[in-house]
Amino acid sequence: MALGDAFRLVKAPPEPAGEPHRPAHRLRTDRDSVEEDLLKLVLTVVELLRQLIERQALRRVDAGDLTDDQEEELGATLMALHDALADLCAEHGYTLQDLNLDLGPLGPLLPPADHGPG
C-alpha cells in the first residue's frame, strides 16, 4: 500500500457540535518533505528526551544522590548531548527552537529551556 493510499484511509475526527468548521491541515506526502518531516520528528523526540533526562539529573543533584565526580560527569555528558543535537540541527538547517512543535490548544510540545545543561 502506498503512503498516499494510507492517508486516504485515515478518517478525520468528527467535528464537535457547535464549533465552526476549520480547514484541515494538509499533509505533504512527497518523498522530500516526508524525509525532512521524519528527521525533524526524530530530532524533536531526542530533544524532548534530553530535556527530561536533564530535569531528572537536576532532581538527583538537588537531592544529594550523586557524588561530586558523578555530578561533573553527568554535566559534561549532558553538555555533549546538547552540543551534538545542536550540531545535527544545524547540519540540517534547524535550530533547537524549531523542534518545539505547536500542539495547538495544548501549547508547545517541549518545556521551556530555562538554562543550559550542566
PDB file of C-alpha atoms in Angstrom:
ATOM      1  CA  MET A   1       0.000   0.000   0.000  1.00  0.00           C
ATOM      2  CA  ALA A   2       1.399   3.398  -0.952  1.00  0.00           C
ATOM      3  CA  LEU A   3       1.760   6.116   1.660  1.00  0.00           C
ATOM      4  CA  GLY A   4      -0.761   8.293  -0.204  1.00  0.00           C
ATOM      5  CA  ASP A   5      -3.316   5.453  -0.053  1.00  0.00           C
ATOM      6  CA  ALA A   6      -2.765   5.096   3.689  1.00  0.00           C
ATOM      7  CA  PHE A   7      -3.514   8.785   4.246  1.00  0.00           C
ATOM      8  CA  ARG A   8      -6.754   8.477   2.258  1.00  0.00           C
ATOM      9  CA  LEU A   9      -7.879   5.642   4.535  1.00  0.00           C
ATOM     10  CA  VAL A  10      -7.472   7.693   7.703  1.00  0.00           C
ATOM     11  CA  LYS A  11     -10.733   9.362   8.646  1.00  0.00           C
ATOM     12  CA  ALA A  12     -10.814  12.827  10.137  1.00  0.00           C
ATOM     13  CA  PRO A  13     -12.162  13.044  13.698  1.00  0.00           C
ATOM     14  CA  PRO A  14     -15.787  14.166  13.952  1.00  0.00           C
ATOM     15  CA  GLU A  15     -16.348  17.912  14.263  1.00  0.00           C
ATOM     16  CA  PRO A  16     -17.507  18.928  17.765  1.00  0.00           C
ATOM     17  CA  ALA A  17     -21.089  20.140  17.805  1.00  0.00           C
ATOM     18  CA  GLY A  18     -21.500  23.896  17.839  1.00  0.00           C
ATOM     19  CA  GLU A  19     -17.929  24.724  16.769  1.00  0.00           C
ATOM     20  CA  PRO A  20     -17.250  26.357  13.403  1.00  0.00           C
ATOM     21  CA  HIS A  21     -15.655  24.224  10.727  1.00  0.00           C
ATOM     22  CA  ARG A  22     -11.913  24.742  10.424  1.00  0.00           C
ATOM     23  CA  PRO A  23      -9.943  23.695   7.359  1.00  0.00           C
ATOM     24  CA  ALA A  24      -7.884  20.549   7.884  1.00  0.00           C
ATOM     25  CA  HIS A  25      -4.126  20.791   7.981  1.00  0.00           C
ATOM     26  CA  ARG A  26      -2.672  19.362   4.803  1.00  0.00           C
ATOM     27  CA  LEU A  27      -0.004  16.705   4.930  1.00  0.00           C
ATOM     28  CA  ARG A  28       2.648  16.887   2.283  1.00  0.00           C
ATOM     29  CA  THR A  29       3.386  13.364   1.138  1.00  0.00           C
ATOM     30  CA  ASP A  30       6.081  13.899  -1.451  1.00  0.00           C
ATOM     31  CA  ARG A  31       9.308  11.991  -0.744  1.00  0.00           C
ATOM     32  CA  ASP A  32      11.473  15.004   0.150  1.00  0.00           C
ATOM     33  CA  SER A  33       9.067  16.505   2.662  1.00  0.00           C
ATOM     34  CA  VAL A  34       8.331  13.140   4.305  1.00  0.00           C
ATOM     35  CA  GLU A  35      12.036  12.545   4.896  1.00  0.00           C
ATOM     36  CA  GLU A  36      12.519  16.066   6.276  1.00  0.00           C
ATOM     37  CA  ASP A  37       9.429  15.789   8.488  1.00  0.00           C
ATOM     38  CA  LEU A  38      10.604  12.416   9.824  1.00  0.00           C
ATOM     39  CA  LEU A  39      14.061  13.821  10.542  1.00  0.00           C
ATOM     40  CA  LYS A  40      12.544  16.786  12.382  1.00  0.00           C
ATOM     41  CA  LEU A  41      10.281  14.440  14.388  1.00  0.00           C
ATOM     42  CA  VAL A  42      13.227  12.243  15.399  1.00  0.00           C
ATOM     43  CA  LEU A  43      15.271  15.283  16.418  1.00  0.00           C
ATOM     44  CA  THR A  44      12.267  16.570  18.390  1.00  0.00           C
ATOM     45  CA  VAL A  45      11.904  13.277  20.275  1.00  0.00           C
ATOM     46  CA  VAL A  46      15.634  13.258  21.061  1.00  0.00           C
ATOM     47  CA  GLU A  47      15.435  16.857  22.346  1.00  0.00           C
ATOM     48  CA  LEU A  48      12.391  16.003  24.475  1.00  0.00           C
ATOM     49  CA  LEU A  49      14.233  13.039  25.992  1.00  0.00           C
ATOM     50  CA  ARG A  50      17.345  15.165  26.543  1.00  0.00           C
ATOM     51  CA  GLN A  51      15.329  17.763  28.442  1.00  0.00           C
ATOM     52  CA  LEU A  52      13.607  15.092  30.544  1.00  0.00           C
ATOM     53  CA  ILE A  53      16.954  13.454  31.397  1.00  0.00           C
ATOM     54  CA  GLU A  54      18.383  16.852  32.301  1.00  0.00           C
ATOM     55  CA  ARG A  55      15.492  17.615  34.641  1.00  0.00           C
ATOM     56  CA  GLN A  56      15.809  14.206  36.297  1.00  0.00           C
ATOM     57  CA  ALA A  57      19.556  14.747  36.700  1.00  0.00           C
ATOM     58  CA  LEU A  58      18.937  18.127  38.341  1.00  0.00           C
ATOM     59  CA  ARG A  59      16.484  16.495  40.769  1.00  0.00           C
ATOM     60  CA  ARG A  60      19.147  13.935  41.717  1.00  0.00           C
ATOM     61  CA  VAL A  61      21.745  16.678  42.201  1.00  0.00           C
ATOM     62  CA  ASP A  62      19.329  18.712  44.344  1.00  0.00           C
ATOM     63  CA  ALA A  63      18.514  15.614  46.399  1.00  0.00           C
ATOM     64  CA  GLY A  64      22.229  14.967  47.009  1.00  0.00           C
ATOM     65  CA  ASP A  65      22.101  11.495  45.428  1.00  0.00           C
ATOM     66  CA  LEU A  66      25.322  11.985  43.449  1.00  0.00           C
ATOM     67  CA  THR A  67      28.972  12.407  44.338  1.00  0.00           C
ATOM     68  CA  ASP A  68      30.879  15.432  43.073  1.00  0.00           C
ATOM     69  CA  ASP A  69      32.560  13.275  40.422  1.00  0.00           C
ATOM     70  CA  GLN A  70      29.197  11.898  39.267  1.00  0.00           C
ATOM     71  CA  GLU A  71      27.770  15.409  39.058  1.00  0.00           C
ATOM     72  CA  GLU A  72      30.749  16.553  36.996  1.00  0.00           C
ATOM     73  CA  GLU A  73      30.467  13.567  34.626  1.00  0.00           C
ATOM     74  CA  LEU A  74      26.708  13.999  34.289  1.00  0.00           C
ATOM     75  CA  GLY A  75      27.076  17.704  33.495  1.00  0.00           C
ATOM     76  CA  ALA A  76      29.747  17.021  30.867  1.00  0.00           C
ATOM     77  CA  THR A  77      27.612  14.272  29.298  1.00  0.00           C
ATOM     78  CA  LEU A  78      24.514  16.483  29.141  1.00  0.00           C
ATOM     79  CA  MET A  79      26.522  19.316  27.589  1.00  0.00           C
ATOM     80  CA  ALA A  80      27.987  16.935  24.991  1.00  0.00           C
ATOM     81  CA  LEU A  81      24.493  15.630  24.150  1.00  0.00           C
ATOM     82  CA  HIS A  82      23.164  19.186  23.852  1.00  0.00           C
ATOM     83  CA  ASP A  83      26.045  20.189  21.576  1.00  0.00           C
ATOM     84  CA  ALA A  84      25.695  17.067  19.409  1.00  0.00           C
ATOM     85  CA  LEU A  85      21.965  17.692  18.965  1.00  0.00           C
ATOM     86  CA  ALA A  86      22.560  21.362  18.140  1.00  0.00           C
ATOM     87  CA  ASP A  87      25.169  20.294  15.559  1.00  0.00           C
ATOM     88  CA  LEU A  88      22.738  17.819  13.980  1.00  0.00           C
ATOM     89  CA  CYS A  89      20.073  20.502  13.822  1.00  0.00           C
ATOM     90  CA  ALA A  90      22.465  22.991  12.223  1.00  0.00           C
ATOM     91  CA  GLU A  91      23.605  20.370   9.717  1.00  0.00           C
ATOM     92  CA  HIS A  92      20.010  20.005   8.532  1.00  0.00           C
ATOM     93  CA  GLY A  93      19.043  23.682   8.714  1.00  0.00           C
ATOM     94  CA  TYR A  94      17.163  23.667  12.032  1.00  0.00           C
ATOM     95  CA  THR A  95      17.644  25.325  15.381  1.00  0.00           C
ATOM     96  CA  LEU A  96      16.710  23.704  18.677  1.00  0.00           C
ATOM     97  CA  GLN A  97      13.767  26.125  18.857  1.00  0.00           C
ATOM     98  CA  ASP A  98      12.481  24.743  15.521  1.00  0.00           C
ATOM     99  CA  LEU A  99      11.950  21.382  17.227  1.00  0.00           C
ATOM    100  CA  ASN A 100       9.320  22.725  19.618  1.00  0.00           C
ATOM    101  CA  LEU A 101       6.135  21.600  17.882  1.00  0.00           C
ATOM    102  CA  ASP A 102       2.987  23.655  18.415  1.00  0.00           C
ATOM    103  CA  LEU A 103       0.240  21.346  19.688  1.00  0.00           C
ATOM    104  CA  GLY A 104      -2.482  23.954  19.275  1.00  0.00           C
ATOM    105  CA  PRO A 105      -4.637  24.313  22.392  1.00  0.00           C
ATOM    106  CA  LEU A 106      -2.240  22.064  24.347  1.00  0.00           C
ATOM    107  CA  GLY A 107       0.609  24.512  23.811  1.00  0.00           C
ATOM    108  CA  PRO A 108       4.180  23.710  22.807  1.00  0.00           C
ATOM    109  CA  LEU A 109       5.477  20.132  22.987  1.00  0.00           C
ATOM    110  CA  LEU A 110       8.764  20.895  24.718  1.00  0.00           C
ATOM    111  CA  PRO A 111       9.023  22.580  28.091  1.00  0.00           C
ATOM    112  CA  PRO A 112      10.910  25.865  28.054  1.00  0.00           C
ATOM    113  CA  ALA A 113      14.669  25.508  28.386  1.00  0.00           C
ATOM    114  CA  ASP A 114      15.279  27.743  31.397  1.00  0.00           C
ATOM    115  CA  HIS A 115      19.010  27.254  31.327  1.00  0.00           C
ATOM    116  CA  GLY A 116      21.757  25.400  29.522  1.00  0.00           C
ATOM    117  CA  PRO A 117      22.842  21.901  30.561  1.00  0.00           C
ATOM    118  CA  GLY A 118      25.273  21.380  33.395  1.00  0.00           C
TER     119      GLY A 118
END
